[in-house]
mmCIF file with all atom_site columns, C-alpha atoms in Angstrom:
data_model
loop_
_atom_site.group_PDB
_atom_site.id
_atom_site.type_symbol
_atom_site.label_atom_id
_atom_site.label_alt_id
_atom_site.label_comp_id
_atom_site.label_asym_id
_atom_site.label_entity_id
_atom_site.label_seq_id
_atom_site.pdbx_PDB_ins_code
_atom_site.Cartn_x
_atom_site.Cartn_y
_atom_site.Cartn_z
_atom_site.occupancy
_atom_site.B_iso_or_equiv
_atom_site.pdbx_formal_charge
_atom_site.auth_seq_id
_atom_site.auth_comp_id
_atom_site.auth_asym_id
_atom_site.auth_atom_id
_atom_site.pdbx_PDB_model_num
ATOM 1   C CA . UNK A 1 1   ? 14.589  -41.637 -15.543 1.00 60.00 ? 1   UNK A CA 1
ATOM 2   C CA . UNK A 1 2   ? 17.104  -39.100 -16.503 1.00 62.00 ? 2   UNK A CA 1
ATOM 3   C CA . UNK A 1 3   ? 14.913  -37.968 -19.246 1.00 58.00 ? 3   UNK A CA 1
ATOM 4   C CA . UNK A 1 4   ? 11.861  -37.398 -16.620 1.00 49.00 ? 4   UNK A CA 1
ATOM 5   C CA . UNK A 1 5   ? 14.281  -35.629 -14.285 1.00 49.00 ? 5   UNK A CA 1
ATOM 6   C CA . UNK A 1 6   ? 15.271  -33.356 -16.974 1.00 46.00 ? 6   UNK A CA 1
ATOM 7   C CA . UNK A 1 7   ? 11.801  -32.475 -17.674 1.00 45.00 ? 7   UNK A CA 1
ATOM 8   C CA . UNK A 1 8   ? 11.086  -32.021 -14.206 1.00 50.00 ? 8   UNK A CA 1
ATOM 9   C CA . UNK A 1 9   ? 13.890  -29.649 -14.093 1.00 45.00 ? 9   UNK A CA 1
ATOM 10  C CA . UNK A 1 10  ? 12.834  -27.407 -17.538 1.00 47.00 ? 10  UNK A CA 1
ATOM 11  C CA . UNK A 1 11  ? 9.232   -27.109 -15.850 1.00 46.00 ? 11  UNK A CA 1
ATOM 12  C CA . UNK A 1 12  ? 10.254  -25.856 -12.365 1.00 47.00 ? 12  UNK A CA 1
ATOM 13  C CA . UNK A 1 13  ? 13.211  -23.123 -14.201 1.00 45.00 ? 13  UNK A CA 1
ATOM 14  C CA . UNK A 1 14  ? 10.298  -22.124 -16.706 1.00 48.00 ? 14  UNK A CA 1
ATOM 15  C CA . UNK A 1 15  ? 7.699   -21.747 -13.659 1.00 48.00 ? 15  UNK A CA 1
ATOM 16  C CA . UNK A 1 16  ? 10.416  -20.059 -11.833 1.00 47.00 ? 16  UNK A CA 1
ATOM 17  C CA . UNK A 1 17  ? 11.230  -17.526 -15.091 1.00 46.00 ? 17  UNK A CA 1
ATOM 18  C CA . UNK A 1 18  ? 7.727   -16.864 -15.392 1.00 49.00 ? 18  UNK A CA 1
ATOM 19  C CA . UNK A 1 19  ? 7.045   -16.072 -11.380 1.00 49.00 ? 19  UNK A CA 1
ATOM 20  C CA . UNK A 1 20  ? 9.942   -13.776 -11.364 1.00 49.00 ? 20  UNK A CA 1
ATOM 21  C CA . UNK A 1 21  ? 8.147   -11.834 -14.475 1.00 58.00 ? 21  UNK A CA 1
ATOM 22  C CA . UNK A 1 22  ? 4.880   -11.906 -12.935 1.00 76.00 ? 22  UNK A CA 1
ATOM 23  C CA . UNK A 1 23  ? 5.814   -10.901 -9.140  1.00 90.00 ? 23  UNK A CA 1
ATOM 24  C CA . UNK A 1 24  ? 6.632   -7.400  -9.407  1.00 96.00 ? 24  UNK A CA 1
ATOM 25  C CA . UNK A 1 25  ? 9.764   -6.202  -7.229  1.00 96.00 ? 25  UNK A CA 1
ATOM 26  C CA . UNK A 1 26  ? 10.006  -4.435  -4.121  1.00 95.00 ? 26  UNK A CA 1
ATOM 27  C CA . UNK A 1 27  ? 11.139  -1.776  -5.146  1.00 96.00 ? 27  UNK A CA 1
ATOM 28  C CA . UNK A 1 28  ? 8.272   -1.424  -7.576  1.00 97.00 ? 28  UNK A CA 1
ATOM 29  C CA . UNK A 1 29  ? 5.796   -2.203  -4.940  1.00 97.00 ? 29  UNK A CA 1
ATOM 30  C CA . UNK A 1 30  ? 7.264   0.968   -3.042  1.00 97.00 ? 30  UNK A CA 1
ATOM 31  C CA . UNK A 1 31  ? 7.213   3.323   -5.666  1.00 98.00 ? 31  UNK A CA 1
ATOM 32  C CA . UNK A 1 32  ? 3.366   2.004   -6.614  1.00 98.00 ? 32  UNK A CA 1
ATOM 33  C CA . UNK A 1 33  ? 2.917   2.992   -3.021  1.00 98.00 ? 33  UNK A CA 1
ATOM 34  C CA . UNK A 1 34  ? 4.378   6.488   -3.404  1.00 98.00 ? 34  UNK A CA 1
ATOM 35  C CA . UNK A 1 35  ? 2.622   7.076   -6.153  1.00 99.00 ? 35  UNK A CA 1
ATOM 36  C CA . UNK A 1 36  ? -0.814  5.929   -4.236  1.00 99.00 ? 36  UNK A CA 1
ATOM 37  C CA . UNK A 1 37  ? 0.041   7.699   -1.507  1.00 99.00 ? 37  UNK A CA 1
ATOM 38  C CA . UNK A 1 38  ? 0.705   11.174  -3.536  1.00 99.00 ? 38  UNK A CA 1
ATOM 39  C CA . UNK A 1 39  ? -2.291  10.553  -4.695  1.00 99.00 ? 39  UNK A CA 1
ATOM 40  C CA . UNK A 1 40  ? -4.367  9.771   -1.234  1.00 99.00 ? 40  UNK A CA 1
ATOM 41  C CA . UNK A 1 41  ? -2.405  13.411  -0.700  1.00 99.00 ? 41  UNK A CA 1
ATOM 42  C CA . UNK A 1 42  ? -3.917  14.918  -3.545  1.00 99.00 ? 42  UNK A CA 1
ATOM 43  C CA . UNK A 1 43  ? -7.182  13.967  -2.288  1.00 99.00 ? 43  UNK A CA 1
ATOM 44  C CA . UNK A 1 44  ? -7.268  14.875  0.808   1.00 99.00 ? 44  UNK A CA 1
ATOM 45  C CA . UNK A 1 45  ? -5.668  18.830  -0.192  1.00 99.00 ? 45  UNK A CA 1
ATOM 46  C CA . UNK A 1 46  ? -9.200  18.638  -2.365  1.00 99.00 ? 46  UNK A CA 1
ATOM 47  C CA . UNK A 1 47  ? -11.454 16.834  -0.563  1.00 99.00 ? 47  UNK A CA 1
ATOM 48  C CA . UNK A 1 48  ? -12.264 14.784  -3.262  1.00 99.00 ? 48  UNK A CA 1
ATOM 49  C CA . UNK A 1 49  ? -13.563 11.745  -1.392  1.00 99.00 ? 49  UNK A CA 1
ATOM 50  C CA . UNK A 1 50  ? -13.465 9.320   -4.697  1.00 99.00 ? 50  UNK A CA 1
ATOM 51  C CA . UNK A 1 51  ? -9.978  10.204  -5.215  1.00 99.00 ? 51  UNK A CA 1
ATOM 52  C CA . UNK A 1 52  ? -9.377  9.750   -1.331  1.00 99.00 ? 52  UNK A CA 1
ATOM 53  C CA . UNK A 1 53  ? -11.200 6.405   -1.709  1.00 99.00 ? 53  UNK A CA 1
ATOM 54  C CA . UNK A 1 54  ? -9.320  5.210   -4.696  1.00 99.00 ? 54  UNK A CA 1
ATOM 55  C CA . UNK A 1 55  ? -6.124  5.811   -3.207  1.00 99.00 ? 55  UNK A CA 1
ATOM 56  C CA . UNK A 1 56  ? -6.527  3.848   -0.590  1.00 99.00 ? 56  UNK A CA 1
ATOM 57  C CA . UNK A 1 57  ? -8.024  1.132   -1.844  1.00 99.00 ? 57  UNK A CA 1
ATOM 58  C CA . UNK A 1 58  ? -4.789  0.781   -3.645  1.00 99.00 ? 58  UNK A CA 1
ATOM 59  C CA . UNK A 1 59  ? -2.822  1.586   -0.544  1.00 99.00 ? 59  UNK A CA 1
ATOM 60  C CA . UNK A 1 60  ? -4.410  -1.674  0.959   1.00 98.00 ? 60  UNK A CA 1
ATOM 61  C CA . UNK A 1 61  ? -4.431  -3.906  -1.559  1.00 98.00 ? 61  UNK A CA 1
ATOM 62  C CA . UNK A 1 62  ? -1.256  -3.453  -3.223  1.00 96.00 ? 62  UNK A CA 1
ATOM 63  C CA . UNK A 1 63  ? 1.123   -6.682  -4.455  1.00 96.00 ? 63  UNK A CA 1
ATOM 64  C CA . UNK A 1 64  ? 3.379   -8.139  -3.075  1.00 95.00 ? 64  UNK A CA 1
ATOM 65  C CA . UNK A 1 65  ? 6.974   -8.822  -4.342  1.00 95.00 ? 65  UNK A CA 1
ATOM 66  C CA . UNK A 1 66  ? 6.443   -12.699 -3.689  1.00 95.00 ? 66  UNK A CA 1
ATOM 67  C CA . UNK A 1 67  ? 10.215  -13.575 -5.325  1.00 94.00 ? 67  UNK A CA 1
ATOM 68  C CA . UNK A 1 68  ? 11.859  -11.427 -2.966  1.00 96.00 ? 68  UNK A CA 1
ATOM 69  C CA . UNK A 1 69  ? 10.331  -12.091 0.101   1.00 95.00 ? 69  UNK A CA 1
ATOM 70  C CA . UNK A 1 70  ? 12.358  -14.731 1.101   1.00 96.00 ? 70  UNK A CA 1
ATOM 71  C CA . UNK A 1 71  ? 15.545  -12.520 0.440   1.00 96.00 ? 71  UNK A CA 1
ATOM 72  C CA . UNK A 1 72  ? 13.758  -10.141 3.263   1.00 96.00 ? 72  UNK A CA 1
ATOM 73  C CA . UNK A 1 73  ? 13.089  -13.009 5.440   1.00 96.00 ? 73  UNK A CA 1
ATOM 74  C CA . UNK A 1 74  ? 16.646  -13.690 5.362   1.00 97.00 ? 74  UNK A CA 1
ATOM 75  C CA . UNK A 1 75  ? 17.812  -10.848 6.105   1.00 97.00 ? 75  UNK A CA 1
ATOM 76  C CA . UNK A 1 76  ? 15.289  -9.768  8.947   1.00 97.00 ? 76  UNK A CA 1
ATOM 77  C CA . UNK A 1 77  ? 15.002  -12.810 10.401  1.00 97.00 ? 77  UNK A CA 1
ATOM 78  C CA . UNK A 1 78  ? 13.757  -12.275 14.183  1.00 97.00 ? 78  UNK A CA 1
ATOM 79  C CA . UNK A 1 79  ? 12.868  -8.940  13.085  1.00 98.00 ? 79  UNK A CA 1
ATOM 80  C CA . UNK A 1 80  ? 10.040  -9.739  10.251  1.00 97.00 ? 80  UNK A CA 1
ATOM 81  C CA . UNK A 1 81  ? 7.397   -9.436  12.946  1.00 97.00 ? 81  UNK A CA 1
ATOM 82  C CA . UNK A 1 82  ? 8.114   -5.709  13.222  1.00 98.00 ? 82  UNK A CA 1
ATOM 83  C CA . UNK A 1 83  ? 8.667   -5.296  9.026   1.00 97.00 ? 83  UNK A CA 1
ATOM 84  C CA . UNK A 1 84  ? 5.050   -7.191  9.037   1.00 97.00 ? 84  UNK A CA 1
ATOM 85  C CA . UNK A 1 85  ? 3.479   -5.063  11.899  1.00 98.00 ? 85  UNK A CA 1
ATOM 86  C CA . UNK A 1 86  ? 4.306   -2.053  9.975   1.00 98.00 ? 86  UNK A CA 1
ATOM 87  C CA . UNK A 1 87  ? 2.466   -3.080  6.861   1.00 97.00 ? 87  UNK A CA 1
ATOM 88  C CA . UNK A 1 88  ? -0.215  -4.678  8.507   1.00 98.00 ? 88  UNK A CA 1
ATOM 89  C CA . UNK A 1 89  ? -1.180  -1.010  10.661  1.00 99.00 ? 89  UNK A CA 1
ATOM 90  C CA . UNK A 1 90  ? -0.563  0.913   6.874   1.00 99.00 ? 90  UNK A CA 1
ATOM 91  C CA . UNK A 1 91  ? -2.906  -2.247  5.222   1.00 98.00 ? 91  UNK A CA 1
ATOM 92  C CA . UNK A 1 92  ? -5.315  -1.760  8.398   1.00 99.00 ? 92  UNK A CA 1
ATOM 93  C CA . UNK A 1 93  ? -5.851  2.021   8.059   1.00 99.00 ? 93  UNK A CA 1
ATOM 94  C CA . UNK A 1 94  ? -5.860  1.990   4.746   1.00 99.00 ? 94  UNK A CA 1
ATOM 95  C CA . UNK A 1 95  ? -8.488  -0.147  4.476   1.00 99.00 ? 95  UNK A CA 1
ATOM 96  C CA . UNK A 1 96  ? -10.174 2.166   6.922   1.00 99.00 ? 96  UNK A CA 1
ATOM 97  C CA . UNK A 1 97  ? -10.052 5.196   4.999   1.00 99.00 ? 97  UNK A CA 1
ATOM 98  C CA . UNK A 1 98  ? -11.692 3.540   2.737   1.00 99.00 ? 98  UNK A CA 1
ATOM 99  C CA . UNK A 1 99  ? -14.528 3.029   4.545   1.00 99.00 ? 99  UNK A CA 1
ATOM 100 C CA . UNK A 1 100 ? -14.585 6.695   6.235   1.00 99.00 ? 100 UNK A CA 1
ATOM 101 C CA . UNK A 1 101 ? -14.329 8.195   2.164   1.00 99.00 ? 101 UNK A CA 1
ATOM 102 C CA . UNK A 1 102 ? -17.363 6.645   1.921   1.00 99.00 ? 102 UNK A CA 1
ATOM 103 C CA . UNK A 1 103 ? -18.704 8.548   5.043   1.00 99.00 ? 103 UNK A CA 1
ATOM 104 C CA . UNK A 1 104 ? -16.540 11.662  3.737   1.00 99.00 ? 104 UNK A CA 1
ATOM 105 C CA . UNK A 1 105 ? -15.120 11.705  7.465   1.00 99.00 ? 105 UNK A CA 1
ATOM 106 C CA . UNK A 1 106 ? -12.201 13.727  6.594   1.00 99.00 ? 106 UNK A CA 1
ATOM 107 C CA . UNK A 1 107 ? -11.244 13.875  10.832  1.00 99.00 ? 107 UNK A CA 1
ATOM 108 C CA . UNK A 1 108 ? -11.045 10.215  10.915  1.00 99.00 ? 108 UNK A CA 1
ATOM 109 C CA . UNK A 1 109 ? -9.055  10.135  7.516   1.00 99.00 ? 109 UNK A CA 1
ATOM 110 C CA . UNK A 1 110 ? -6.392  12.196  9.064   1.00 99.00 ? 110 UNK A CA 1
ATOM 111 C CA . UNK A 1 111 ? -5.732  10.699  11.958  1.00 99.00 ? 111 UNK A CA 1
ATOM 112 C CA . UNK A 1 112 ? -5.796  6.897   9.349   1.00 99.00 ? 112 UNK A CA 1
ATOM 113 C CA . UNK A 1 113 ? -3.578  8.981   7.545   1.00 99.00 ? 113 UNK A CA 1
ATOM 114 C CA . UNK A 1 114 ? -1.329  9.921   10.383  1.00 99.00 ? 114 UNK A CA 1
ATOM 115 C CA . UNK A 1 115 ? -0.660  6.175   10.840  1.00 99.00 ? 115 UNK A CA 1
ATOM 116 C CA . UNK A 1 116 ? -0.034  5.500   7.688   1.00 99.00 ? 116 UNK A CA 1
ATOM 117 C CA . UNK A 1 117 ? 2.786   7.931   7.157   1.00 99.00 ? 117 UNK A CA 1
ATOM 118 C CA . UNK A 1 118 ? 4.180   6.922   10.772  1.00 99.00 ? 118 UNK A CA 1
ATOM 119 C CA . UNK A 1 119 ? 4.166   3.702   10.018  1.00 99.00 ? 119 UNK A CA 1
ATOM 120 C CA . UNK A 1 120 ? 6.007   4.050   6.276   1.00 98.00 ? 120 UNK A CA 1
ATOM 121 C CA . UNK A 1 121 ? 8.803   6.321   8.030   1.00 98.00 ? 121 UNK A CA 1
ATOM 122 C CA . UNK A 1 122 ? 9.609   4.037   10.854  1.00 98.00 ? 122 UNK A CA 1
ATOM 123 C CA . UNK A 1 123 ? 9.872   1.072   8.615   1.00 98.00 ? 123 UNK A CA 1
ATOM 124 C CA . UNK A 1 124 ? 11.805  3.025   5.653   1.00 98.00 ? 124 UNK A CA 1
ATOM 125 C CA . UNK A 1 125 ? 14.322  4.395   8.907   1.00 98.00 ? 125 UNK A CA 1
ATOM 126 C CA . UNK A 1 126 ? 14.679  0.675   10.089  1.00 98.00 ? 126 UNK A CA 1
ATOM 127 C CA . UNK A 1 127 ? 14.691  -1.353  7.223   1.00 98.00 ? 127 UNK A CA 1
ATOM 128 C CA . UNK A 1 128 ? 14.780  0.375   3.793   1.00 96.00 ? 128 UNK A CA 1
ATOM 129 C CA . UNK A 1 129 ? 19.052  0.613   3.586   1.00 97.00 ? 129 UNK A CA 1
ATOM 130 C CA . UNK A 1 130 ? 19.170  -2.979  4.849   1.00 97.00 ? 130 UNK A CA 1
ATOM 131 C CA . UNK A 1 131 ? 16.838  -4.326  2.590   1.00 97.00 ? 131 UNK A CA 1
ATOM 132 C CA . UNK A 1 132 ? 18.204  -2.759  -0.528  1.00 96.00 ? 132 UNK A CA 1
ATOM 133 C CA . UNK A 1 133 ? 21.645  -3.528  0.467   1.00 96.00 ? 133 UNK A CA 1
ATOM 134 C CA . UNK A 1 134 ? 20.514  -7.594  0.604   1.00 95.00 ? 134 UNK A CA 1
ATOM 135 C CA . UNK A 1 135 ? 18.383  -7.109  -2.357  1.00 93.00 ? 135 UNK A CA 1
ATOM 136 C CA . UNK A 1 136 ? 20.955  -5.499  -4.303  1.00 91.00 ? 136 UNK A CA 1
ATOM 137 C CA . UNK A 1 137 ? 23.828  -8.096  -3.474  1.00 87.00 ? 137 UNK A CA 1
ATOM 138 C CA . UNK A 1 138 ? 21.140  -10.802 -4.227  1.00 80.00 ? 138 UNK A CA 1
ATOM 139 C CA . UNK A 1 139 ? 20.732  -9.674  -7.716  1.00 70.00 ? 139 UNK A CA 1
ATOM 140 C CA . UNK A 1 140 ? 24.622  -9.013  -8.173  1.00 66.00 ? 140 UNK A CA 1
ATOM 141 C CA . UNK A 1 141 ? 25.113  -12.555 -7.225  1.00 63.00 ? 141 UNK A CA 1
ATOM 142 C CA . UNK A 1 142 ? 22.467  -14.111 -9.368  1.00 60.00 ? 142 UNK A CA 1
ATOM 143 C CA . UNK A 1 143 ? 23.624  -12.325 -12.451 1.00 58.00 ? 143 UNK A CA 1
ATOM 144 C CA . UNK A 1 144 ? 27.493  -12.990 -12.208 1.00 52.00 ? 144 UNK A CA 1
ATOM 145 C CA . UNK A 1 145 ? 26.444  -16.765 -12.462 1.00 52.00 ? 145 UNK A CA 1
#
């Protein structure tokens, strides 16, 4: 029996080892973001629709940090709904630009783009200190045992 638990316990630490390598962090989910949205920017400025398209399609569909999501749970708690509302309208136009590149609507993109930078700003303003502070303690404590 103890034999089986310790193999129970090797396999759950290596899935957990090889989850936190695979799930990228938030903070690299952010600047993945920036960069996809400097590059949306870049688009637009040109009116290079592909470029426009690309972007966004990466604006939508970007990863998540799954191993630190609980951390913002915890930390948000009653609040998540708002942290998720802000990345579902950014997900939402996104996606919608998307569609309008397609149509090379650059009036529509605007106004999608509009929303997208609204929505980034309020939840950076409301969240971003916070979060880093928790994530940033979380990772202090986990390395000092």
């Amino acid at each position: 029996m103890k034999l089986f638990k310790t193999a129970i316990f090797m396999l759950l630490l290596a899935f957990s080892v090889y989850a936190s390598e695979s799930s990228p962090t938030l903070k690299s989910v952010m600047k993945g973001l920036g960069d996809s949205v400097d590059e949306l920017n870049r688009g637009i400025f040109y009116e290079d629709f592909k470029v426009i398209e690309t972007a966004a399609h990466k604006i939508a569909n970007h990863p998540k940090p799954k191993t630190q999501l609980p951390i913002v749970v915890k930390t948000l708690k009653e609040r998540m709904a708002k942290f998720k509302s802000f990345d579902s309208k950014v997900h939402d136009s996104a996606a919608e630009i998307v569609e309008l590149a397609r149509k090379q609507d650059l009036n529509s993109i605007m106004e999608k783009h509009t929303v997208i930078m609204n929505n980034c700003v309020a939840c950076h303003t409301q969240f971003r200190s916070e979060i880093s502070q928790a994530l940033s303690s979380f990772s202090k404590n986990t390395k000092a045992k």
